[in-house]
PDB file of C-alpha atoms in Angstrom:
ATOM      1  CA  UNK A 925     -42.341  87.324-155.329  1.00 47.00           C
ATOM      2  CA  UNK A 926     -38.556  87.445-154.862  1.00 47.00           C
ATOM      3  CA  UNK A 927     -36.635  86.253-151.494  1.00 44.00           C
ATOM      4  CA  UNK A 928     -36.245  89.941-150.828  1.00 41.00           C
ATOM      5  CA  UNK A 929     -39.410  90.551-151.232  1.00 42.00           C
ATOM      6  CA  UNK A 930     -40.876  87.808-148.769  1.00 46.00           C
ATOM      7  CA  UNK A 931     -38.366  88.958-146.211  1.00 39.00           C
ATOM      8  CA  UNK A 932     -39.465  92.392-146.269  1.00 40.00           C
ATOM      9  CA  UNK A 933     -43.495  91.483-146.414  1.00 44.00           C
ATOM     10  CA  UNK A 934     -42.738  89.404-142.932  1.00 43.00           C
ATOM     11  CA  UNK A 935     -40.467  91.851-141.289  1.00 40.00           C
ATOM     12  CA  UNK A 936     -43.373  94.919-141.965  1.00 40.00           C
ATOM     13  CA  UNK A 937     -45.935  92.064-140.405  1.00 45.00           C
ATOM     14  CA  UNK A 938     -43.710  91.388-137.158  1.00 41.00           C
ATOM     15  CA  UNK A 939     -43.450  95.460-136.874  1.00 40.00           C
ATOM     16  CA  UNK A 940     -46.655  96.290-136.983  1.00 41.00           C
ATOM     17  CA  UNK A 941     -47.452  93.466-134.807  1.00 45.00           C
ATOM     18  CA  UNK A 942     -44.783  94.788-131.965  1.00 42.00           C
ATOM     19  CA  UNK A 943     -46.199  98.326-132.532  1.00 40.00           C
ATOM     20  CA  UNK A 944     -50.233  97.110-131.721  1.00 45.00           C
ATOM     21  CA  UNK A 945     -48.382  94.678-128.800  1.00 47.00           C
ATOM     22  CA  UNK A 946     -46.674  98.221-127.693  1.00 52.00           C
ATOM     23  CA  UNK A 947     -49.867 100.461-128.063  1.00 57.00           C
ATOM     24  CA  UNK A 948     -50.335 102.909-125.505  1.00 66.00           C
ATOM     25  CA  UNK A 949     -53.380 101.886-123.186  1.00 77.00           C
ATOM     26  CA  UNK A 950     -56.292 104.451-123.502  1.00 80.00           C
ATOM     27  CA  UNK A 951     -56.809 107.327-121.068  1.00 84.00           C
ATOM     28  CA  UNK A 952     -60.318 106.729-119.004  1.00 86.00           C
ATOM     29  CA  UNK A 953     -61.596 109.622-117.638  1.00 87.00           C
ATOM     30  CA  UNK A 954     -65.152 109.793-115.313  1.00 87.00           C
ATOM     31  CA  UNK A 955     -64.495 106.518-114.054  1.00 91.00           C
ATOM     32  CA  UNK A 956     -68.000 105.107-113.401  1.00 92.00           C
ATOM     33  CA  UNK A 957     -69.203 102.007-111.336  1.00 94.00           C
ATOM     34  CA  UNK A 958     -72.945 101.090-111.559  1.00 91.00           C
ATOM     35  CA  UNK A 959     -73.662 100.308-109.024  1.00 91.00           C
ATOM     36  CA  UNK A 960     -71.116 101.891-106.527  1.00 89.00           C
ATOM     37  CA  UNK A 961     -70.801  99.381-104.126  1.00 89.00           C
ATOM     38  CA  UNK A 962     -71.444  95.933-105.158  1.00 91.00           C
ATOM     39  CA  UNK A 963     -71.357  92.183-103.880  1.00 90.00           C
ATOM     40  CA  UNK A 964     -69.668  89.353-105.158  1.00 88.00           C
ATOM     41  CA  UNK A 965     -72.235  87.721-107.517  1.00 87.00           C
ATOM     42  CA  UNK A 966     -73.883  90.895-108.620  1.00 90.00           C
ATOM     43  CA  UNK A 967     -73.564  92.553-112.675  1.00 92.00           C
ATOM     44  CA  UNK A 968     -71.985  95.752-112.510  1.00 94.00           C
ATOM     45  CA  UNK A 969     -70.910  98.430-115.160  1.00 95.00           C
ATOM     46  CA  UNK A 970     -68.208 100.198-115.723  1.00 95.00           C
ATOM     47  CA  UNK A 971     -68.727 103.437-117.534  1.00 92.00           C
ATOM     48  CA  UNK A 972     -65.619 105.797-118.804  1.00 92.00           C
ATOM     49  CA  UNK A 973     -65.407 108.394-121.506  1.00 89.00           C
ATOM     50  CA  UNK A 974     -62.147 108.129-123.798  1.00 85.00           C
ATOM     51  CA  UNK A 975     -60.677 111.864-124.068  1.00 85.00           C
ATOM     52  CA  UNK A 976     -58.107 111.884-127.369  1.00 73.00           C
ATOM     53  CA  UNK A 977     -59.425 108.527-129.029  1.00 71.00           C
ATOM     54  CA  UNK A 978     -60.297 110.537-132.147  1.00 68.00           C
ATOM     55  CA  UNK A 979     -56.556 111.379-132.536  1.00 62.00           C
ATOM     56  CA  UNK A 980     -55.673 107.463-131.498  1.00 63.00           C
ATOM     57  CA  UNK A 981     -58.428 106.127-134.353  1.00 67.00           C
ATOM     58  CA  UNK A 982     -60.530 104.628-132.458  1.00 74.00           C
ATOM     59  CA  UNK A 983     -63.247 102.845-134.051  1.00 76.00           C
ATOM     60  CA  UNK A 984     -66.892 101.532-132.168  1.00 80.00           C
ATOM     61  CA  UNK A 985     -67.208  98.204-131.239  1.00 81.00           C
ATOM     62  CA  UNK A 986     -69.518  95.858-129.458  1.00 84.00           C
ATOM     63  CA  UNK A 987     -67.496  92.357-128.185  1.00 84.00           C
ATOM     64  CA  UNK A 988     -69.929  90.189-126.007  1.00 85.00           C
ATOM     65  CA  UNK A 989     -67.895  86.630-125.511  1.00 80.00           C
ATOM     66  CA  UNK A 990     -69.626  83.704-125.388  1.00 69.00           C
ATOM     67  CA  UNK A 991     -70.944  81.790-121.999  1.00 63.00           C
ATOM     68  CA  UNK A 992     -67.409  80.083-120.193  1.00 57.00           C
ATOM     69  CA  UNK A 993     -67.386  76.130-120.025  1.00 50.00           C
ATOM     70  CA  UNK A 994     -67.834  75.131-116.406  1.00 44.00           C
ATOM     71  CA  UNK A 995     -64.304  74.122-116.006  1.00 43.00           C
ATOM     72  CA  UNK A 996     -63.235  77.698-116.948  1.00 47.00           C
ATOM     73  CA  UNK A 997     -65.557  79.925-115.381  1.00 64.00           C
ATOM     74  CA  UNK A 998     -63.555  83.546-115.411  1.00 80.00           C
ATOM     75  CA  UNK A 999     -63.243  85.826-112.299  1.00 86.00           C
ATOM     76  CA  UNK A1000     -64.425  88.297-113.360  1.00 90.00           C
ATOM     77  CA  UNK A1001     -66.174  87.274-115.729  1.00 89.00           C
ATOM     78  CA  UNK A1002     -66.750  89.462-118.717  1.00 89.00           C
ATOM     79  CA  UNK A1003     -69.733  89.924-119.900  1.00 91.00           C
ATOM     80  CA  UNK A1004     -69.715  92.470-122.666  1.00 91.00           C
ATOM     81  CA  UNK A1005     -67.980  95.552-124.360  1.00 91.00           C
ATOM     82  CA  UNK A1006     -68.687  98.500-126.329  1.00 90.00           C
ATOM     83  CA  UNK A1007     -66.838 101.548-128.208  1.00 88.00           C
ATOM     84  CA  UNK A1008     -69.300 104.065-128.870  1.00 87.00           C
ATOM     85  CA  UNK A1009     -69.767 107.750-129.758  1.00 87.00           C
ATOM     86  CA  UNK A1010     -72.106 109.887-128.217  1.00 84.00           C
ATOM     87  CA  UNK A1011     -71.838 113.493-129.885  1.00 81.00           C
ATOM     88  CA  UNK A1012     -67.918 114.401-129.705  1.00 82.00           C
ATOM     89  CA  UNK A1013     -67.412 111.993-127.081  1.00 85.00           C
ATOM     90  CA  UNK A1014     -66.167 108.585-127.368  1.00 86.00           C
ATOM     91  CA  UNK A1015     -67.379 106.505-124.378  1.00 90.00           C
ATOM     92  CA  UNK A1016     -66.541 103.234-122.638  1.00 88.00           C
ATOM     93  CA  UNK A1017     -68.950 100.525-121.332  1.00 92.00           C
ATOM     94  CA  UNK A1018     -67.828  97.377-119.677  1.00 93.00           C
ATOM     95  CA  UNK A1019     -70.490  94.677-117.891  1.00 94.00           C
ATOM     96  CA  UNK A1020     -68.643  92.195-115.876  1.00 94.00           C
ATOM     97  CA  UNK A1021     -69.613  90.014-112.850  1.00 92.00           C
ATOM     98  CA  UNK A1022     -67.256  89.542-109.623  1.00 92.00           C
ATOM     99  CA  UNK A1023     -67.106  86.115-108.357  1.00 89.00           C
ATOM    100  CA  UNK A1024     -64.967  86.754-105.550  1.00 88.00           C
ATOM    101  CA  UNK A1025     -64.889  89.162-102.894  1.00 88.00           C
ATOM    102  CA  UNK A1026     -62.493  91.637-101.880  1.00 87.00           C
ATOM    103  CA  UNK A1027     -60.326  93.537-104.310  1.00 91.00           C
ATOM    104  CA  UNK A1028     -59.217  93.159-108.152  1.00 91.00           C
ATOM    105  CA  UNK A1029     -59.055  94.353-111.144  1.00 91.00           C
ATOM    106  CA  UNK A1030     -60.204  94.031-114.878  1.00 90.00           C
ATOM    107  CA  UNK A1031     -57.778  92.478-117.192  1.00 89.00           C
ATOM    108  CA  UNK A1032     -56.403  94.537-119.663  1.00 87.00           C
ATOM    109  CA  UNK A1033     -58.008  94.066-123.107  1.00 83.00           C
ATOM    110  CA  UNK A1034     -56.456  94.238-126.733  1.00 83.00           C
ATOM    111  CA  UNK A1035     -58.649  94.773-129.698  1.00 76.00           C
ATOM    112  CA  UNK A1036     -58.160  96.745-133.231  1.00 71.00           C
ATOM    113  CA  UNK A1037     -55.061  98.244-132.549  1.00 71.00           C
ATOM    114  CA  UNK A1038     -56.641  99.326-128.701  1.00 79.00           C
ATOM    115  CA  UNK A1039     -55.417  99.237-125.350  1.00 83.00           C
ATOM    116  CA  UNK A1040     -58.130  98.868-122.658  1.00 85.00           C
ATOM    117  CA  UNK A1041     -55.775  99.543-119.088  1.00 88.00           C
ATOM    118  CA  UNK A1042     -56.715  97.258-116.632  1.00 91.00           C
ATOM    119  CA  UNK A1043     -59.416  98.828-113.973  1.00 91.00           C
ATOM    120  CA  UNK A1044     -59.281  97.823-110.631  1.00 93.00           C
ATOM    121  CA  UNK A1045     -62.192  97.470-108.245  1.00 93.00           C
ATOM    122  CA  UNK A1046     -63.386  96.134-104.927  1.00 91.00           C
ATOM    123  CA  UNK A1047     -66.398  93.474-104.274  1.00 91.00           C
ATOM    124  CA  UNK A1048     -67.767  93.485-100.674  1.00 87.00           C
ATOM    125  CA  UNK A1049     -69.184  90.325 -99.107  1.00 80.00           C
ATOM    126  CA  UNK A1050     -72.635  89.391 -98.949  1.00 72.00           C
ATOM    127  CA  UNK A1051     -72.028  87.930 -95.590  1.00 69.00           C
ATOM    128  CA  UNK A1052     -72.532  91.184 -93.120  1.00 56.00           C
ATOM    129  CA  UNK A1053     -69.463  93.681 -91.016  1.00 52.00           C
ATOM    130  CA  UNK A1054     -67.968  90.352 -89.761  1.00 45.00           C
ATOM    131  CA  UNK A1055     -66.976  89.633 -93.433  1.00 47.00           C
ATOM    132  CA  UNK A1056     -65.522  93.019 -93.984  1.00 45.00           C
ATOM    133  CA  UNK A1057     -68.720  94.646 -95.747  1.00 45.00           C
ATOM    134  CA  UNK A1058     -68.350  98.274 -95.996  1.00 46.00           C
ATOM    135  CA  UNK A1059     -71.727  98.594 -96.341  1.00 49.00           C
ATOM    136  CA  UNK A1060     -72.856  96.743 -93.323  1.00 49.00           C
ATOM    137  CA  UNK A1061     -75.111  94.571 -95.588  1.00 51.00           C
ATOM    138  CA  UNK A1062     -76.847  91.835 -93.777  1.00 52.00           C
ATOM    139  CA  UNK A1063     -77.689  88.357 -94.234  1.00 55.00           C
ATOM    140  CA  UNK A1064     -81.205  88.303 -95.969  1.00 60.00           C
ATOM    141  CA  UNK A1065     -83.707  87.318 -93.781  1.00 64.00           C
ATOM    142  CA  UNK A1066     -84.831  83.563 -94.362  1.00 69.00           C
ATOM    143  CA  UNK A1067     -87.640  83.012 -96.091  1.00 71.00           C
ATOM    144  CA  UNK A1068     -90.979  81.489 -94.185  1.00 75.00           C
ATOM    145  CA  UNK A1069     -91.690  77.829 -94.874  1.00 77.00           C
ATOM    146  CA  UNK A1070     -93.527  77.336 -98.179  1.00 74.00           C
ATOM    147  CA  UNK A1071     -97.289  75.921 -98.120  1.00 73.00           C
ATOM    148  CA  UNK A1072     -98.426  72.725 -99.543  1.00 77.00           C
ATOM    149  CA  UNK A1073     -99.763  72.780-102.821  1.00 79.00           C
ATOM    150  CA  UNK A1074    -103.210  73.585-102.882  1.00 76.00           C
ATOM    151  CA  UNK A1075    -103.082  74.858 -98.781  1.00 76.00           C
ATOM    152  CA  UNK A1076    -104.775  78.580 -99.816  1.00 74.00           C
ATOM    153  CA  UNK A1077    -107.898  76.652-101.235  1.00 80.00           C
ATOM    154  CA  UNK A1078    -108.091  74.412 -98.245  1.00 77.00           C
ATOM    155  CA  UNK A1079    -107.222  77.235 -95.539  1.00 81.00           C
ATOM    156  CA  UNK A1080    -110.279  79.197 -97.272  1.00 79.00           C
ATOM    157  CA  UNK A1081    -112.454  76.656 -97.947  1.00 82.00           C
ATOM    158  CA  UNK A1082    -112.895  75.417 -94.167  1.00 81.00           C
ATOM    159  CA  UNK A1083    -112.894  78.904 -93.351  1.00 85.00           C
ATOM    160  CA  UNK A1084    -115.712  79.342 -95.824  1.00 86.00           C
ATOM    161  CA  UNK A1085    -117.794  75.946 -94.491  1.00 87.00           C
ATOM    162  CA  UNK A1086    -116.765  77.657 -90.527  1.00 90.00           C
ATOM    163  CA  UNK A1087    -118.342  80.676 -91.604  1.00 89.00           C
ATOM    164  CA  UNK A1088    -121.441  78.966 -92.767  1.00 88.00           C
ATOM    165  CA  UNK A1089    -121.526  76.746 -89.995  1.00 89.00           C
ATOM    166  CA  UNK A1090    -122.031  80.067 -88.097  1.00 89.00           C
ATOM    167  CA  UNK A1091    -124.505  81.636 -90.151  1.00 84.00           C
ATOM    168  CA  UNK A1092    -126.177  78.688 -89.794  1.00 84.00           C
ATOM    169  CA  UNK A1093    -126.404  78.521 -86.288  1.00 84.00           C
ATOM    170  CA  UNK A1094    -127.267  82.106 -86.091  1.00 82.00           C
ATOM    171  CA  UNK A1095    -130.115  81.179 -88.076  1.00 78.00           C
ATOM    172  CA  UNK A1096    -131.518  77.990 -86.200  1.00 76.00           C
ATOM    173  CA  UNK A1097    -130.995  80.591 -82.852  1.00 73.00           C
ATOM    174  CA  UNK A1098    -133.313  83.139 -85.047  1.00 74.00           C
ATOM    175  CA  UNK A1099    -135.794  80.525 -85.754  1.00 71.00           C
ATOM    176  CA  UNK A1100    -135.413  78.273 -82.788  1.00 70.00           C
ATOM    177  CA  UNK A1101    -135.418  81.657 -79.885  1.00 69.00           C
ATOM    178  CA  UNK A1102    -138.919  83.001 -80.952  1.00 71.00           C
ATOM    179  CA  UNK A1103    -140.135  79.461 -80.848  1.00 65.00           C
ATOM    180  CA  UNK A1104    -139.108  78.303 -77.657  1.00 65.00           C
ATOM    181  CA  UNK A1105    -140.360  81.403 -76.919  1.00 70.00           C
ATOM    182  CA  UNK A1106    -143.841  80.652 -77.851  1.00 66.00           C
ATOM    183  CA  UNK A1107    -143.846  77.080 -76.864  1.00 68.00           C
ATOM    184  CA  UNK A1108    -142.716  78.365 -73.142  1.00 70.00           C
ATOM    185  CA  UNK A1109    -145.630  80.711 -73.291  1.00 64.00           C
ATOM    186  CA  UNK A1110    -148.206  78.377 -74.406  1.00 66.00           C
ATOM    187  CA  UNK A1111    -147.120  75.891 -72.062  1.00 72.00           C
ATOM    188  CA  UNK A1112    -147.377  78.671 -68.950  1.00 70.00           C
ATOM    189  CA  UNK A1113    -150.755  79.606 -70.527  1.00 63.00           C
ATOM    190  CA  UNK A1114    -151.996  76.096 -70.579  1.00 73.00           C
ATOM    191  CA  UNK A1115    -150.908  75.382 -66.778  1.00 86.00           C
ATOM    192  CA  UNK A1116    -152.030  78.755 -65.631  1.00 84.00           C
ATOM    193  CA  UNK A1117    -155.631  78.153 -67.182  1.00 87.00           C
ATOM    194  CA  UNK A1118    -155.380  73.922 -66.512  1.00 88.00           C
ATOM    195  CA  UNK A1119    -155.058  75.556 -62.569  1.00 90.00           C
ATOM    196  CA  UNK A1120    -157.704  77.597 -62.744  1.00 89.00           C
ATOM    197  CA  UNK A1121    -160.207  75.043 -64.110  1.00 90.00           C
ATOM    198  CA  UNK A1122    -158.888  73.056 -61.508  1.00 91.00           C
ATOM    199  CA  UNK A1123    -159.445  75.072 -58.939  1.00 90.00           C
ATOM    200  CA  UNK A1124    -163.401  75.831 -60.607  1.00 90.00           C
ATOM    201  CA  UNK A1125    -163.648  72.230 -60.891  1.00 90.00           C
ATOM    202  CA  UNK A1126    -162.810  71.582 -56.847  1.00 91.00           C
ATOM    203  CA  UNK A1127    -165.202  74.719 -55.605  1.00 89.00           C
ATOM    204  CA  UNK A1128    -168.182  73.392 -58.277  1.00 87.00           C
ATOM    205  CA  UNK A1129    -168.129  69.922 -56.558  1.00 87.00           C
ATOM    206  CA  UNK A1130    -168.153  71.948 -52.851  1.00 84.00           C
ATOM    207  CA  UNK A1131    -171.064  74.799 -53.838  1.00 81.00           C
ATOM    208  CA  UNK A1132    -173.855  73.543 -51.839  1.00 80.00           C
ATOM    209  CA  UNK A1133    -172.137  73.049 -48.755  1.00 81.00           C
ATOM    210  CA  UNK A1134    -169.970  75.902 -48.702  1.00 86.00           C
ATOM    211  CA  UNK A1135    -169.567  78.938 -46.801  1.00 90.00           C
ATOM    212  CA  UNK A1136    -170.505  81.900 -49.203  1.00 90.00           C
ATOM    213  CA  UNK A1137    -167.379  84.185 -48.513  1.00 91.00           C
ATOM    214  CA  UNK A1138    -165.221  81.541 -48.228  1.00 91.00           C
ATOM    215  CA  UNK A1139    -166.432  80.610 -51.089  1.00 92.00           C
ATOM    216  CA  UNK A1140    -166.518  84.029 -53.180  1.00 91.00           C
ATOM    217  CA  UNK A1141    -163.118  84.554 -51.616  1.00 92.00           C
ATOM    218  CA  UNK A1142    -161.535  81.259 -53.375  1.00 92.00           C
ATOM    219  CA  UNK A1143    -163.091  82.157 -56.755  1.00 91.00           C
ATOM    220  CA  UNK A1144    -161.900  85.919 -56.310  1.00 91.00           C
ATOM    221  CA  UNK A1145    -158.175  84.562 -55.483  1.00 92.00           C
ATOM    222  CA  UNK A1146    -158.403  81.785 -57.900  1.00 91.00           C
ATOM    223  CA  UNK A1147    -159.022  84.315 -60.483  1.00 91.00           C
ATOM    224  CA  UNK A1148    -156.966  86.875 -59.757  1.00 90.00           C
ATOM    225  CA  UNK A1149    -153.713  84.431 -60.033  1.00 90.00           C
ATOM    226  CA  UNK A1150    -154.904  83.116 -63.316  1.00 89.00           C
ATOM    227  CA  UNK A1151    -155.558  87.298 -64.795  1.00 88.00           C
ATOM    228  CA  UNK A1152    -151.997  87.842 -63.284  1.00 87.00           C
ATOM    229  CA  UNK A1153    -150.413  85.294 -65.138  1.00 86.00           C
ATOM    230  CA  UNK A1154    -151.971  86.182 -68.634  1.00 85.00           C
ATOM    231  CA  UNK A1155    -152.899  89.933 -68.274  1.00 85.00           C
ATOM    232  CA  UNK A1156    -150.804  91.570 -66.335  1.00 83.00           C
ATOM    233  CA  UNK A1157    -149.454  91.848 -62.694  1.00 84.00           C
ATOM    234  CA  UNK A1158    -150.771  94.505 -61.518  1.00 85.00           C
ATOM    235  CA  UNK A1159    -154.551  92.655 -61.780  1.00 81.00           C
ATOM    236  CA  UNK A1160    -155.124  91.013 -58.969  1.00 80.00           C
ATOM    237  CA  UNK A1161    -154.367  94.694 -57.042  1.00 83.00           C
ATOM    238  CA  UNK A1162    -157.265  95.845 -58.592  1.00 86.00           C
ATOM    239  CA  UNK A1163    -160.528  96.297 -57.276  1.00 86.00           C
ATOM    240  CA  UNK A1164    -163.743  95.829 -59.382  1.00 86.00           C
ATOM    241  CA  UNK A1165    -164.064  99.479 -60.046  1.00 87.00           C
ATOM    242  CA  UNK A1166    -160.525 100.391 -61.208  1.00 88.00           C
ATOM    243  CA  UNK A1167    -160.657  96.970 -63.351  1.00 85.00           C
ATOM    244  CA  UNK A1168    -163.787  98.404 -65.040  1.00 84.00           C
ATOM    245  CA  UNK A1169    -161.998 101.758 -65.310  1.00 87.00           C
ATOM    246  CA  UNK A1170    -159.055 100.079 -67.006  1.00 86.00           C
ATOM    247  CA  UNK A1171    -158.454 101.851 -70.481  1.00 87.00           C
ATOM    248  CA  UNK A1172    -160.040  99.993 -73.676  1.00 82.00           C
ATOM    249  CA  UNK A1173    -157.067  96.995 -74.725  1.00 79.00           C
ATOM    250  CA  UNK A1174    -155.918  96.286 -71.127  1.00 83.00           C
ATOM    251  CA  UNK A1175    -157.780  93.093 -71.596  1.00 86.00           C
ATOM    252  CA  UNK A1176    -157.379  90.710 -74.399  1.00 84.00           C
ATOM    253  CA  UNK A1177    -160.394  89.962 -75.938  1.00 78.00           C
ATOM    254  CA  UNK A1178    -163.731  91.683 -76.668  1.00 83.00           C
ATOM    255  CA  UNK A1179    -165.929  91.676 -73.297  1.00 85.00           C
ATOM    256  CA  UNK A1180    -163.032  90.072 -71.191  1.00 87.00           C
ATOM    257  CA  UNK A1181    -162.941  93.222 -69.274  1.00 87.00           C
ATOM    258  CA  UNK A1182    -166.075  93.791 -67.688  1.00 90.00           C
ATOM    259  CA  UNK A1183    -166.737  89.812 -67.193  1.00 89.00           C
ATOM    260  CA  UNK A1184    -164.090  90.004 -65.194  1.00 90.00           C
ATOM    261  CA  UNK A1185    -164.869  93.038 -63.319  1.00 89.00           C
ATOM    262  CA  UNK A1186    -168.253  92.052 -62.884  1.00 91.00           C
ATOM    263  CA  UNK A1187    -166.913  88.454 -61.019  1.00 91.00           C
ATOM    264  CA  UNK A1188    -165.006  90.351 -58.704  1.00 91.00           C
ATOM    265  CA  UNK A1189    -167.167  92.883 -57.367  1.00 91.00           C
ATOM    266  CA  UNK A1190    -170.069  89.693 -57.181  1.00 91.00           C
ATOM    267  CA  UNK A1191    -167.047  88.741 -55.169  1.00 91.00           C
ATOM    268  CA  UNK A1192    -166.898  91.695 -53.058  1.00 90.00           C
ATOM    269  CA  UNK A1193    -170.250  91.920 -52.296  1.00 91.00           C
ATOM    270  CA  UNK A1194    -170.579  88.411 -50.929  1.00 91.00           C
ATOM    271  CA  UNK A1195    -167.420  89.143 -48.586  1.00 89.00           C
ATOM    272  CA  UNK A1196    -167.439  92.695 -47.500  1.00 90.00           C
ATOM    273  CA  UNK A1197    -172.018  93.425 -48.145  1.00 88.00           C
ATOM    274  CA  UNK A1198    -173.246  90.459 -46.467  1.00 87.00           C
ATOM    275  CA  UNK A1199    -174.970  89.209 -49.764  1.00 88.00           C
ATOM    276  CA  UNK A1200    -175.991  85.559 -48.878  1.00 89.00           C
ATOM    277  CA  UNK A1201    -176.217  84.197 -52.133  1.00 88.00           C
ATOM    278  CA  UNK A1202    -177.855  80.754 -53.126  1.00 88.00           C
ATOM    279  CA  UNK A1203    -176.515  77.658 -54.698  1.00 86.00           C
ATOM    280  CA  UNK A1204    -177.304  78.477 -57.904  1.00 88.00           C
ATOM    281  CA  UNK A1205    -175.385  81.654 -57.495  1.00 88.00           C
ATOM    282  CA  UNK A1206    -172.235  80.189 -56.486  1.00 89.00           C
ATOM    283  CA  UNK A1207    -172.572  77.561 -59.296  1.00 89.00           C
ATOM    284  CA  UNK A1208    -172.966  80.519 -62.082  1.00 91.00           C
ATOM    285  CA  UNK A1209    -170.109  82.187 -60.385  1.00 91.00           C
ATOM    286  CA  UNK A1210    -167.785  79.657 -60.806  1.00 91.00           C
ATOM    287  CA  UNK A1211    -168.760  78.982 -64.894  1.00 91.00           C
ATOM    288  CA  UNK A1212    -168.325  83.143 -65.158  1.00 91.00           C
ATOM    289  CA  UNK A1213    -164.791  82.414 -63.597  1.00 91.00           C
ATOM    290  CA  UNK A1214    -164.372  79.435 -65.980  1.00 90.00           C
ATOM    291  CA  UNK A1215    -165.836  81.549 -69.488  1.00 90.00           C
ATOM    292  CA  UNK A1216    -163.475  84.674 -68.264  1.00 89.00           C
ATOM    293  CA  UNK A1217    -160.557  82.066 -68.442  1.00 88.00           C
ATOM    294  CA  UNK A1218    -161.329  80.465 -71.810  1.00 88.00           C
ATOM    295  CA  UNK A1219    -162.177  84.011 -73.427  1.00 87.00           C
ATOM    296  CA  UNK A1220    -158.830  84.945 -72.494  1.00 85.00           C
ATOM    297  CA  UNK A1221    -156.789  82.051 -73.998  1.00 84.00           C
ATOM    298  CA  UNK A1222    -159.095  82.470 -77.215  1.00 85.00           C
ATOM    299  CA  UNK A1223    -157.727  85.997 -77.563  1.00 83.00           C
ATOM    300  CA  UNK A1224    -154.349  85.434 -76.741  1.00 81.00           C
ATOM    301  CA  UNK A1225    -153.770  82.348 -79.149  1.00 77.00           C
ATOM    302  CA  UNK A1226    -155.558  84.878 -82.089  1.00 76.00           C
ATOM    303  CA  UNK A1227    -152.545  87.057 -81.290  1.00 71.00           C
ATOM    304  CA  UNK A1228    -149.830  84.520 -81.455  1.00 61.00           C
TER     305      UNK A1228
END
């Protein structure tokens, strides 16, 4: 190649390199910011649709620069860029990331013979109104203070051994209620019935000497405290008729009933129909008084 040549090869170079350095920058029309408003720190796009880039031979492209070095961390920093066509339309999209608040603009960006203008925008500030926000965005909320590891199995396992601790309480109260219950009655049963074979006992040793109604009248009292306590309390109102007349069950035990009915009008003939009777008499009253009490406590400890 001649001198000429050479000269002419270089000058054509340095021409069409002042003519791509002189390019007109594109026309962006539809201007688009994804989000609208944005924070310092957050991605946004930029969407724009290039009207005449047909005529300007525009061809697609996809440019996505590598990650910046730490000591040269861009603001904004780019982080990709595409040509494309969609039907008749040629479209722009641009993902960058404001570091700064406050506004700025896009650098202006050169590639195959194409002129991207630069494109200004504003970042708010995270910070709240007192930073200038337009959008009144607030400081997030801070976050509660994070658990222990392993403080959810621990919270819900001594919640778990509470709530058995409960049940089992509620059980031993199930269990232990009734039989209280029991032992209290059996132990009022046994003093009720230990008093009236007391009280037989004491009148026994005094038969022969006694006074017959005084007599009758202890037995009749004696027994009508004891029925009281383990039949019912409206007994010892009773005469010996209306306890005979007593419906069938009023009495525990089979014959209960009319032993004890028959004791207390032998009772109330002694006191109030001048029967006089003899030793013996009294004697047999008081073991009737005594069999009346141990029939009952037979029957009521069948029930239990």
């Amino acid at each position: 190649m001649t001198i000429q040549a050479r000269f002419a090869l270089a000058f054509a170079s340095i021409a069409l390199a002042a003519l791509a350095a002189n390019a007109a920058p594109l026309k962006l029309d539809h201007l688009v910011f994804q989000p609208e408003r944005f924070v310092a720190g957050e991605e946004v796009v930029v969407l724009a649709q290039l009207p005449g880039a047909d005529a300007a031979g525009i061809a697609a492209l996809s440019y996505r620069p590598g990650p910046p070095g730490r000591e040269a961390t861009e603001d904004p920093e780019l982080r990709e860029i595409r040509v494309y066509r969609t039907g008749s339309l040629w479209e722009l999209r641009i993902s960058f990331v404001p570091w700064s608040p406050g506004p700025a603009s896009l650098p202006a960006w050169r590639s195959k013979g194409m002129l991207i203008p630069p494109i200004p925008y504003v970042a708010v500030s995270s910070l709240g109104p007192g930073m200038g926000d337009p959008r009144g965005l607030e400081l997030a909320p801070p976050r509660p203070q994070a658990d222990p590891p392993g403080t959810f199995i621990y919270i819900y396992g001594f919640a778990g051994l509470i709530l058995l601790l409960v049940f089992a309480v509620l059980g031993s109260l199930a269990w232990l209620v009734p039989a209280a219950r029991r032992i209290l009655a059996k132990r009022r049963a046994a003093q009720a019935f230990r008093r009236l074979c007391r009280d037989m006992d004491w009148l026994a040793s005094r038969a022969a000497g006694s006074d017959p109604v005084s007599f009758y009248s202890a037995i009749a009292r004696a027994l009508r405290i004891y029925l009281a306590e383990r039949v019912g309390p409206i007994v010892p109102s009773l005469s010996a008729y209306e306890l005979s007349s007593l419906p069938p069950g009023s009495f525990p035990g089979e014959g209960v009933q009319e032993a004890a009915a028959f004791l207390i009008s032998e009772t109330e003939e002694v006191r109030y129909a001048g029967r006089r009777p003899l030793p013996e008499d009294m004697e047999m009253a008081v073991a009737r008084a005594r069999s009346v009490g141990s029939k009952t406590e037979e029957a009521l400890d069948a029930r239990l």
